[in-house]
Short mmCIF file of C-alpha atoms in Angstrom, two decimals:
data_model
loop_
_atom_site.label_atom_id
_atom_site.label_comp_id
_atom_site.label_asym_id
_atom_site.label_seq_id
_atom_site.Cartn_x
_atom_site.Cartn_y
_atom_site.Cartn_z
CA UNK A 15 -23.45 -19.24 -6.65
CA UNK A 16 -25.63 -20.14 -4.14
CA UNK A 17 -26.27 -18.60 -0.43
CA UNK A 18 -24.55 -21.61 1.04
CA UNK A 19 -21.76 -21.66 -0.98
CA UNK A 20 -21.51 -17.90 -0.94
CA UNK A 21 -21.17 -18.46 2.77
CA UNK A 22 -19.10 -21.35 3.15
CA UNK A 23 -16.68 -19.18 0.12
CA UNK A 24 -16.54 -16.20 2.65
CA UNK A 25 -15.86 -18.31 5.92
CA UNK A 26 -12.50 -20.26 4.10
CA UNK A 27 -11.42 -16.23 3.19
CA UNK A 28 -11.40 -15.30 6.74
CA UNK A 29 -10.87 -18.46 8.88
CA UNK A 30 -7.85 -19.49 10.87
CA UNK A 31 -6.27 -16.21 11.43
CA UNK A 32 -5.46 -14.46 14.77
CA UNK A 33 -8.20 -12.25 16.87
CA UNK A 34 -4.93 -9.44 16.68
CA UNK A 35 -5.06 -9.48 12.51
CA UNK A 36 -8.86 -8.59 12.77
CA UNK A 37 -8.33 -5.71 15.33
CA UNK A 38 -5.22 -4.27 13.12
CA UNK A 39 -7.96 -4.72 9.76
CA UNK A 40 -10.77 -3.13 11.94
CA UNK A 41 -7.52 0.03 12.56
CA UNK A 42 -7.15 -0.01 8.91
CA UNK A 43 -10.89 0.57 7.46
CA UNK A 44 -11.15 3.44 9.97
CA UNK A 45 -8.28 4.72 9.08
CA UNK A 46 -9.60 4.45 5.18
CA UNK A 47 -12.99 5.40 5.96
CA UNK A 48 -11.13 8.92 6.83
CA UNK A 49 -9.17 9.43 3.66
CA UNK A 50 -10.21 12.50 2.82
CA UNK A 51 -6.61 14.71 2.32
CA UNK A 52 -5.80 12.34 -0.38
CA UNK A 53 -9.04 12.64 -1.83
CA UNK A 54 -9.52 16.17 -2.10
CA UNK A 55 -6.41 18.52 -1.68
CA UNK A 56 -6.44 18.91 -5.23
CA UNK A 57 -10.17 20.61 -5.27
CA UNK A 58 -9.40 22.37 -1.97
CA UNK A 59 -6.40 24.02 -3.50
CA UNK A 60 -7.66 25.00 -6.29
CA UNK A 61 -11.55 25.54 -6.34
CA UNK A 62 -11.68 26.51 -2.69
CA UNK A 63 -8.30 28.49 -2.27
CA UNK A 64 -7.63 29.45 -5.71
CA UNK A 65 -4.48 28.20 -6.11
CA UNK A 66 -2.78 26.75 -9.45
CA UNK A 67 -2.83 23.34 -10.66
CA UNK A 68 0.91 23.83 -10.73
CA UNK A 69 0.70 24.66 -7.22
CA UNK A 70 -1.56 21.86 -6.25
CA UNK A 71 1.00 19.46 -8.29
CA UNK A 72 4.08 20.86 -6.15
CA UNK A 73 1.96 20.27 -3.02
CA UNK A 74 0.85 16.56 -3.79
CA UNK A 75 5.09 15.93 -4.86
CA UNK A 76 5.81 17.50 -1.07
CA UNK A 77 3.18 15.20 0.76
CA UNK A 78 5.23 12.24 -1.51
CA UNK A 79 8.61 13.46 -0.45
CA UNK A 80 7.22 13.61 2.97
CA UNK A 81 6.40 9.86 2.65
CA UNK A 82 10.06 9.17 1.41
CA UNK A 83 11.85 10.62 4.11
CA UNK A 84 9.82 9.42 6.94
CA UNK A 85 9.58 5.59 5.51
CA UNK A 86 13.36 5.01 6.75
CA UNK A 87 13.02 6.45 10.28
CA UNK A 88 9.56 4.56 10.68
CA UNK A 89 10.68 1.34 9.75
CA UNK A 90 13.55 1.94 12.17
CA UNK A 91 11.33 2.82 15.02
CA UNK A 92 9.21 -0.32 14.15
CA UNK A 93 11.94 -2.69 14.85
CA UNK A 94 13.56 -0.42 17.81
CA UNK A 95 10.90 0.61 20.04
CA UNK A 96 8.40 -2.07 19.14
CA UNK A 97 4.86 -2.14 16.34
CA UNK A 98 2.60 -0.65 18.83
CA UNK A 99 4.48 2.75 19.83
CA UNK A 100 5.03 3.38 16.33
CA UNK A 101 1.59 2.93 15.11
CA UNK A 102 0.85 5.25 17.86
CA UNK A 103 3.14 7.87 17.37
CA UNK A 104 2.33 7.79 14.05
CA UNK A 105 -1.33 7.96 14.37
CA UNK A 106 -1.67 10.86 16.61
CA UNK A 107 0.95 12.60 14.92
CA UNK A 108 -1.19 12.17 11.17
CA UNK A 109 -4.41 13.51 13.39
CA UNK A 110 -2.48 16.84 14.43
CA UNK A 111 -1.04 17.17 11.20
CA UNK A 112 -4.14 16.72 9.29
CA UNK A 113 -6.11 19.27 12.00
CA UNK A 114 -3.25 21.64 11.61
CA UNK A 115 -3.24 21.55 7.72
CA UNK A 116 -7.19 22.60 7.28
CA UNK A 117 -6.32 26.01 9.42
CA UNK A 118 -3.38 27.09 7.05
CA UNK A 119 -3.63 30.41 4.76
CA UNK A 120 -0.56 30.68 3.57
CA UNK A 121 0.39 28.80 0.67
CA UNK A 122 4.54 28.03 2.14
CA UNK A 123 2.73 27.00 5.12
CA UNK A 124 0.06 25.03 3.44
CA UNK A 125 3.02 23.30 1.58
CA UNK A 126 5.25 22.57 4.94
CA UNK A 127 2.08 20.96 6.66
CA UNK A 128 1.47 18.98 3.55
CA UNK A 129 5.25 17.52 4.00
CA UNK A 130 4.54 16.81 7.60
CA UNK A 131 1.32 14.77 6.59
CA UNK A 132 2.85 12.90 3.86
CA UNK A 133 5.80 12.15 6.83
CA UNK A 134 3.35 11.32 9.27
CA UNK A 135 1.14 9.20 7.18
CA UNK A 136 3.33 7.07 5.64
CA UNK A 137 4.83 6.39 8.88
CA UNK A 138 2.69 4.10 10.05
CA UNK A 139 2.74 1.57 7.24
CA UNK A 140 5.86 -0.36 8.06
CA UNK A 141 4.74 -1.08 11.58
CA UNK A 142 1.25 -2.25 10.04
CA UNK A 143 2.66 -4.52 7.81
CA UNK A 144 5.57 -5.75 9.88
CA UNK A 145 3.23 -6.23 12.79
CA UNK A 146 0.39 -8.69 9.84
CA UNK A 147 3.99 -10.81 9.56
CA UNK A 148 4.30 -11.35 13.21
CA UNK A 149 1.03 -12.64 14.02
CA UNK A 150 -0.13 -14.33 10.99
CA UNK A 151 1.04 -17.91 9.73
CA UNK A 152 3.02 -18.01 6.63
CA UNK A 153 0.68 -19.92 5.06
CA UNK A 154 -1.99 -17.57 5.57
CA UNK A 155 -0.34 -14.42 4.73
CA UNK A 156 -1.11 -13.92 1.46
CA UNK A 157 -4.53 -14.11 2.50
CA UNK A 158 -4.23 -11.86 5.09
CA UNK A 159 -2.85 -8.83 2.94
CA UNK A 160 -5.52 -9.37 0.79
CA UNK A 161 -8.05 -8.87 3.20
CA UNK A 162 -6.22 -5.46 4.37
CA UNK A 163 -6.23 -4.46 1.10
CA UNK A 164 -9.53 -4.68 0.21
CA UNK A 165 -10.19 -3.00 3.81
CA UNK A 166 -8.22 0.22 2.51
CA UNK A 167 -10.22 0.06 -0.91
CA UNK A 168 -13.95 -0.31 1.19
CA UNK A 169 -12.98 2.01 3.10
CA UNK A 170 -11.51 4.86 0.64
CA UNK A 171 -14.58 4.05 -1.66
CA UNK A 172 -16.91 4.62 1.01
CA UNK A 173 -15.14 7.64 2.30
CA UNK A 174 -14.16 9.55 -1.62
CA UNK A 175 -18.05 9.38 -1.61
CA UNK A 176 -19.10 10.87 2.12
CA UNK A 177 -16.18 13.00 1.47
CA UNK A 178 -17.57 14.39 -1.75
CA UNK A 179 -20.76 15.34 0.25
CA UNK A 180 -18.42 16.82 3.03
CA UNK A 181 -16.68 18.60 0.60
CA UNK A 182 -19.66 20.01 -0.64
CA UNK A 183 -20.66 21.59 3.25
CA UNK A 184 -17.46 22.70 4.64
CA UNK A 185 -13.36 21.51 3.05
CA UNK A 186 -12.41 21.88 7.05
CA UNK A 187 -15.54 19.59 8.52
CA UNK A 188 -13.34 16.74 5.95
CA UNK A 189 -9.95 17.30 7.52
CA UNK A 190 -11.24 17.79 11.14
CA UNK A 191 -12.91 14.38 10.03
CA UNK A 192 -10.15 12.55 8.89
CA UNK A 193 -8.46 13.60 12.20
CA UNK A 194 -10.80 12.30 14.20
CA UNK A 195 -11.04 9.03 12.35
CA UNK A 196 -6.69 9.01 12.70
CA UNK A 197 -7.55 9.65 16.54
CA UNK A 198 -10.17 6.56 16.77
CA UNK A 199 -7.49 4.22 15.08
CA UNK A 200 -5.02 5.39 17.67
CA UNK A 201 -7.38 4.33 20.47
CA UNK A 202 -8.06 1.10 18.83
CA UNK A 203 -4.10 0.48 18.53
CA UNK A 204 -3.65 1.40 22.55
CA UNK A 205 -6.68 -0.85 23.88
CA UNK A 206 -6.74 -4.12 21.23
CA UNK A 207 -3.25 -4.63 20.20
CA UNK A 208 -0.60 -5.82 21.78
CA UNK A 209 3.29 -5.98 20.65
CA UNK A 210 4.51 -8.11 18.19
CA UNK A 211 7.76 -7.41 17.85
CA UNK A 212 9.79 -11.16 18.09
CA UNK A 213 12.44 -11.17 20.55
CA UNK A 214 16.12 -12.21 20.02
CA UNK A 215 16.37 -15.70 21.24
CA UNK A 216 19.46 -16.40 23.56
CA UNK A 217 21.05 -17.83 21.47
CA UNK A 218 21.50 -14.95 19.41
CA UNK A 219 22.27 -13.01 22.67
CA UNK A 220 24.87 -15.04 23.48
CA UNK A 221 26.95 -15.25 20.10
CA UNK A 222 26.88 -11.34 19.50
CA UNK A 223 24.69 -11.52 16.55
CA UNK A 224 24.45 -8.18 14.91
CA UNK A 225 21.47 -6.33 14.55
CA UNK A 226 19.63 -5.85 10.83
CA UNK A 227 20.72 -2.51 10.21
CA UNK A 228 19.10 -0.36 6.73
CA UNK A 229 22.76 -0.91 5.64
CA UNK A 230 22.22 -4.76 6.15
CA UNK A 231 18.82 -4.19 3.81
CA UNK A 232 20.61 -1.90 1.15
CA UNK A 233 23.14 -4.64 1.07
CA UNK A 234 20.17 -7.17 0.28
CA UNK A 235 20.50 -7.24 -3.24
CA UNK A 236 17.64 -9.09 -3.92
CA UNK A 237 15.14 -7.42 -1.66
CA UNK A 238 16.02 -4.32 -3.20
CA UNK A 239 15.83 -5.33 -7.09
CA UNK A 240 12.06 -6.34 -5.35
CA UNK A 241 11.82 -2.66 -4.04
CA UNK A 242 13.06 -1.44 -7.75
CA UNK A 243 11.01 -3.18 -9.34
CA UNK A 244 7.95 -2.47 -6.99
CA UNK A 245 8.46 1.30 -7.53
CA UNK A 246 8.46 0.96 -11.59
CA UNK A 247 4.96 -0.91 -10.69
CA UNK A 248 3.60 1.84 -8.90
CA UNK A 249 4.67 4.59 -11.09
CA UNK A 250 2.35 2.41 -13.37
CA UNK A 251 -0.58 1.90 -11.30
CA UNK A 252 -0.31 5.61 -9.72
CA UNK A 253 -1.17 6.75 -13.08
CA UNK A 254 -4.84 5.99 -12.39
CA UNK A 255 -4.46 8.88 -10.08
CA UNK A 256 -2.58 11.68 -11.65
CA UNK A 257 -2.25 10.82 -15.28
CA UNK A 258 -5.53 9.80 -16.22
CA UNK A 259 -7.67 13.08 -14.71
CA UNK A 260 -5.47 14.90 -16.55
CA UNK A 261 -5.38 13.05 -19.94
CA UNK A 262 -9.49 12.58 -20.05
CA UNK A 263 -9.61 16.37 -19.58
CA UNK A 264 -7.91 17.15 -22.44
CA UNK A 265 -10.12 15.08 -24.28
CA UNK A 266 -12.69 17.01 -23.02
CA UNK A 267 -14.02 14.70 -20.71
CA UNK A 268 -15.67 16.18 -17.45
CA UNK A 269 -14.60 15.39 -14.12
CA UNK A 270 -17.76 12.72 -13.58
CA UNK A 271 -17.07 11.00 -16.65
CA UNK A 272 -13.42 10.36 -14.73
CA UNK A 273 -15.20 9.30 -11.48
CA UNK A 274 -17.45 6.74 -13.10
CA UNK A 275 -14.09 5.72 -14.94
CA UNK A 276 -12.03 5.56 -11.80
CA UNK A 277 -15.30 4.24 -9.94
CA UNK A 278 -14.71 0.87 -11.35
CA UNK A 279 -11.14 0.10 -10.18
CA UNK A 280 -12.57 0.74 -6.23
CA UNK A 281 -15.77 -1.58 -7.18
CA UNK A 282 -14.00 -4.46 -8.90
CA UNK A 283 -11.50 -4.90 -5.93
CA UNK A 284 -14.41 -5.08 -3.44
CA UNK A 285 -15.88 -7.39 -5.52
CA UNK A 286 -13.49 -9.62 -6.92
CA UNK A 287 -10.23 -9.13 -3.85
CA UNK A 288 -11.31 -12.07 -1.75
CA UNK A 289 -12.31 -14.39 -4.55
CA UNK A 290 -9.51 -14.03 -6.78
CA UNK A 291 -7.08 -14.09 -3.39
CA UNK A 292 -8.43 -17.36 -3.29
CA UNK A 293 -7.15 -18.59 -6.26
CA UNK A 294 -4.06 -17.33 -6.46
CA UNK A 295 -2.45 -17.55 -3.18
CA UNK A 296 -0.90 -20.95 -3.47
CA UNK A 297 0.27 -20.70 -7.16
CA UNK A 298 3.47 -19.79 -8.17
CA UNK A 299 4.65 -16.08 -7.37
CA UNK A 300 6.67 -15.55 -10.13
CA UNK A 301 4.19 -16.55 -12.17
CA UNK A 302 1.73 -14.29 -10.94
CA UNK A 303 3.63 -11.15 -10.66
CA UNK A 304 5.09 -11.25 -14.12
CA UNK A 305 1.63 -11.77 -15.64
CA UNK A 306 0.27 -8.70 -13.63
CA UNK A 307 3.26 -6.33 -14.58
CA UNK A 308 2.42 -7.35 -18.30
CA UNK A 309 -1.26 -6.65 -17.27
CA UNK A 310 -0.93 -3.37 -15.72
CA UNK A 311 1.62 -1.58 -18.06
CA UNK A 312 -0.67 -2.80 -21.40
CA UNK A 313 -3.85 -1.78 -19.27
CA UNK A 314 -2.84 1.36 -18.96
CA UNK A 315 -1.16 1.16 -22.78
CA UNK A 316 -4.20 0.50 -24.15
CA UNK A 317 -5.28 3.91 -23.05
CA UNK A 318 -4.05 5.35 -25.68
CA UNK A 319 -6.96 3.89 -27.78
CA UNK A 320 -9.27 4.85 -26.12
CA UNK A 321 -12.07 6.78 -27.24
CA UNK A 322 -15.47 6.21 -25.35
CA UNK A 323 -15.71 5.99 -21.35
CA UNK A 324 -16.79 1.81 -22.55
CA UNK A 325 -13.29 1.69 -23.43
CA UNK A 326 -11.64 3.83 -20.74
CA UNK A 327 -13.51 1.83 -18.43
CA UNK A 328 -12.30 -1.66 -19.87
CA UNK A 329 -8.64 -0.57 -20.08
CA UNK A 330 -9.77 -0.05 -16.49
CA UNK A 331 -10.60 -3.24 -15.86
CA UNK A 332 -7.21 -4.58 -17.04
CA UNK A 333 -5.17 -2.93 -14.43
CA UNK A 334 -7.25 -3.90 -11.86
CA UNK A 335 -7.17 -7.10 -11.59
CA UNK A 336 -3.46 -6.71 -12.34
CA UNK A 337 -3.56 -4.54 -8.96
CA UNK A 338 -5.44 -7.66 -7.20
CA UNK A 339 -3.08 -10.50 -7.96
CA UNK A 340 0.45 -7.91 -7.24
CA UNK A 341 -0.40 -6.44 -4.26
CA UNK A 342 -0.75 -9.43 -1.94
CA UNK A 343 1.42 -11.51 -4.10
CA UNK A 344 4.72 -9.08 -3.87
CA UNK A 345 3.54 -8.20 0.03
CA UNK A 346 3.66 -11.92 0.91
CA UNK A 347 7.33 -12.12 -1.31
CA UNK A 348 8.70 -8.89 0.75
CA UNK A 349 7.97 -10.38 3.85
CA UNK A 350 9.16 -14.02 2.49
CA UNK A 351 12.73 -12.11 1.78
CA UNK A 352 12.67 -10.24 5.50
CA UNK A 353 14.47 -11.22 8.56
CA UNK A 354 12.41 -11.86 11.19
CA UNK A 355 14.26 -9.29 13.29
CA UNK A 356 14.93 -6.75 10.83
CA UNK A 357 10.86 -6.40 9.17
CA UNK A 358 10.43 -3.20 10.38
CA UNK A 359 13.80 -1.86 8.52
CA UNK A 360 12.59 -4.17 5.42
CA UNK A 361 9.51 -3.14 5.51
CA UNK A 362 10.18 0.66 5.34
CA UNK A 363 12.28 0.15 2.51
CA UNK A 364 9.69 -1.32 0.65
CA UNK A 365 7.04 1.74 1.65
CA UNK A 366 9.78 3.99 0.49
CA UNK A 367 9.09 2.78 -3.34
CA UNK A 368 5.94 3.57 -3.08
CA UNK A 369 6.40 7.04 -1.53
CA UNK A 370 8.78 7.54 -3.96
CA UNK A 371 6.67 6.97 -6.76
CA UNK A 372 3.86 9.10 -5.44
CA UNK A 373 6.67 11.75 -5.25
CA UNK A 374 7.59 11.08 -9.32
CA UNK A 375 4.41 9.83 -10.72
CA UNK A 376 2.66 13.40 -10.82
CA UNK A 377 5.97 14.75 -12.29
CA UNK A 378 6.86 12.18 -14.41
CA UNK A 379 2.87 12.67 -15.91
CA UNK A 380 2.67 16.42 -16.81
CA UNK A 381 6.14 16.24 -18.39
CA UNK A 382 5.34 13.64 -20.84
CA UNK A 383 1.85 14.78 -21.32
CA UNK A 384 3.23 18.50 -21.92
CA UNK A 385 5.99 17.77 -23.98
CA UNK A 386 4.89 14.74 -25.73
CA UNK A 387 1.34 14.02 -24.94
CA UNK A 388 -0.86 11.47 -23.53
CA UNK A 389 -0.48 8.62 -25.74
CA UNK A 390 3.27 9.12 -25.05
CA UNK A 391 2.60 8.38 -21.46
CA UNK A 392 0.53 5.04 -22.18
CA UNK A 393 3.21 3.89 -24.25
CA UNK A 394 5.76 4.59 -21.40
CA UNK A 395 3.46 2.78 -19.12
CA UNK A 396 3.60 -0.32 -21.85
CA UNK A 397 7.69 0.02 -21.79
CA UNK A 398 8.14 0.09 -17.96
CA UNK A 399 5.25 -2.90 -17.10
CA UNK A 400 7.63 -4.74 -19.59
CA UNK A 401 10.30 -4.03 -18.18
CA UNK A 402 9.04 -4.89 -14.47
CA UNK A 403 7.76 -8.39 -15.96
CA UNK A 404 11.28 -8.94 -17.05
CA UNK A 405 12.48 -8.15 -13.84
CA UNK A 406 9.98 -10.71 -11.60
CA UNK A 407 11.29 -12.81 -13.86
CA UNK A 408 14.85 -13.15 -13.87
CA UNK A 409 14.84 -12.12 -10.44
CA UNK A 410 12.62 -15.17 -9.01
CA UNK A 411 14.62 -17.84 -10.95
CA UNK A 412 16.91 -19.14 -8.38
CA UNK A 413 14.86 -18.18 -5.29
CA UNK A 414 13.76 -21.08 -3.71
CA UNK A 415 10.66 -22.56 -2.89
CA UNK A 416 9.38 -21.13 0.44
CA UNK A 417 9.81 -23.56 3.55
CA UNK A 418 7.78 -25.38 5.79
CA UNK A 419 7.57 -23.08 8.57
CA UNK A 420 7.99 -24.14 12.69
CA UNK A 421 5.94 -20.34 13.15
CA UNK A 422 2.63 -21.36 14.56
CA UNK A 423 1.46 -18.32 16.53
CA UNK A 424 -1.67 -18.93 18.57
CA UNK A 425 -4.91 -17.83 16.94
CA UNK A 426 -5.30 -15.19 20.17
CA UNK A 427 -1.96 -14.14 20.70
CA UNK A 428 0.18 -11.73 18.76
CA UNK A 429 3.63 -12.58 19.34
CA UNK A 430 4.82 -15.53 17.23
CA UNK A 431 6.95 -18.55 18.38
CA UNK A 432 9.89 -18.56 15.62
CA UNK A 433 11.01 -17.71 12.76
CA UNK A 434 10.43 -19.51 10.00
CA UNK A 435 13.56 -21.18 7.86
CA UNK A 436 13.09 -19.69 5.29
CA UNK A 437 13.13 -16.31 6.94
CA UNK A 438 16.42 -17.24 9.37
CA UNK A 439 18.47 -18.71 6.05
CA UNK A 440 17.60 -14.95 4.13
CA UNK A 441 19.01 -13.42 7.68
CA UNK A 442 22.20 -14.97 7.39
CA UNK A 443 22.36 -13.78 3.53
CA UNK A 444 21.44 -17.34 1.60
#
């Protein structure tokens, strides 16, 4: 490709959308760029403290379960009190958390702190997503989660790399770090974003219409067969994570040979995010998400053959770009499937999966490994990416094509005109 088209390639991936979207990106890369709790509790617990991997395990389930409980309440807050005081709250609350959490000794209170940083973490992801729906187009949305995405991937490959050299100096320097970072997205939140949060027109007003409550979402059965079937994916793709250290180990593989491995997910989705985005994001969504629930669970199947770090690398490969079409693909259908009033409430339900499968995945790994053993585990991953497929599937048949939307929010303002039909006729349960 050539400069010129290289350029004119990168200027259609990041044209047209609002001067807010850019400021909440800019929030997420620090935010990224800061990651170092995820990165490296494991190693802090147990080369640093000398703790049990056991221990470390029932830590990293706590920070999930953390993330579970506090999904609800933040998508609540998002739709209550507004996008902006949430991310705040949330923010400042993660940079206490995460400040208070490097001064621990004790391991109950090591463990409680790690609860209140998975709670405080995950709590501002509903407002961050609900907040990308209010002030980008439909038509660019898919686009737009994209480009966040491969923001937190930048970012958390920059920072599991300055964190390793942090690591290296001082474990509390990287969580005094990370809080700073949290702090500096909190600032960027107060002074470049405004709300977002749609107002109920009067019409609504007038005729008593009722709020979207979570029992209005757990009603949705749709939405949540999409939340079901988005927490089967990411017990899949979490394996990357927890499942695969721990397999590669017991084949005597050393802990570099899994970050060269693991190295390639992080540069393929820098790479290959935008220009794939662009391909895919007005094709069919059914479509796409059934052929990367097929891709990720025999990516990760196909783990059980391998033998070199060629072929670890290359099953690798497979998931990945699985992980690039789903994740903007099922973002722009959860939002497609959310009232315009209610996204905050939708929105937390959908985080929830994927707090909940951060809370099983680590379990659900050194059972089957244990008892059954690794290959077990990559045929499991096979059986539930099947199974997910299966679901997009039957689940997408009858939904309808989305609408031509009367949502035009200005390119410089954050709060958008109207809903979109598509959006008002899944309110009123069509």
């Amino acid at each position: 490709m050539s400069a010129a088209a290289l350029r004119r390639a990168t200027k259609e991936s990041v044209s047209g959308l609002p001067r807010a979207f850019w400021w909440l990106w800019a929030s997420t890369l620090v935010n990224r760029l800061g990651a170092f709790v995820a990165t490296y509790t494991a190693l802090y617990l147990t080369l640093e403290r000398g703790y049990s991997a056991s221990y470390a395990g029932l830590v990293a389930a706590l920070h999930g379960l953390g993330g579970v409980v506090s999904s609800l309440g933040a998508g609540v807050m998002a739709d209550r009190l507004g996008r902006r005081p949430t991310l705040l709250i949330a923010q400042v609350s993660t940079a206490l958390s995460v400040a208070l959490l490097g001064f621990m000794e004790h391991p109950a209170a090591i463990a409680a702190v790690a609860c209140l940083v998975g709670m405080t973490s995950n709590a501002s992801r509903p407002a961050v997503q609900a907040m990308m729906a209010d002030i980008v187009r439909p038509e660019d949305r898919v686009r737009a989660f994209a480009l966040n995405y491969w923001a937190i991937n930048l970012g958390f490959a920059i920072s599991s790399a300055a964190a390793g050299l942090v690591a290296e100096y001082s474990y509390l320097a990287g969580f005094l770090g990370e809080a700073a970072l949290t702090l500096l997205c909190a600032v960027l939140v107060f002074v470049k974003l405004p709300e977002s949060r749609p107002e109920r027109d009067t019409a609504a007003r007038r005729s008593n219409e009722p709020e979207t409550g979570l029992g209005t979402v757990l009603r949705d059965g749709r939405y949540m067969g999409v939340v079901g079937l988005s927490f089967l994916i990411s017990l899949v793709f979490m394996q990357g994570s927890v499942g695969l250290p721990v397999a590669m180990g017991l084949d005597g593989w050393s802990p570099s040979d899994y970050g060269f491995v693991i190295a390639v997910n992080g540069v393929l989705i820098v790479a290959l995010q935008i220009p794939v985005t662009r391909l895919i994001e007005h094709r069919d969504p059914q479509r796409l998400l059934v052929v990367s629930a097929l891709l990720a669970g025999y990516g990760f199947g196909l783990t059980a053959f391998a033998g070199s770090l060629g072929v670890y690398a290359l099953t690798v490969c497979v998931w990945t770009l699985a992980e690039i079409v789903n994740s903007p693909t099922q973002m722009g259908l959860v939002v497609r499937l959310s009232p315009v009033h209610g996204r905050g409430r939708y929105q937390g339900v959908y985080t929830m999966s994927w707090s909940a499968a951060a809370l099983i995945a680590p379990l659900m790994a050194g059972y089957v490994i244990d008892h059954f053993g690794a290959a077990w585990l990559w045929g499991s991953c096979a059986v539930i990416g099947t199974v997910a497929a299966l679901g997009y599937w039957l689940l997408m048949r009858a939904l309808p094509p989305a609408s031509p939307t009367a949502e035009t929010p200005s390119p410089d303002s954050a709060v958008p005109a109207a809903a979109e039909p598509s959006e008002r006729s899944e309110k009123t349960g069509a």
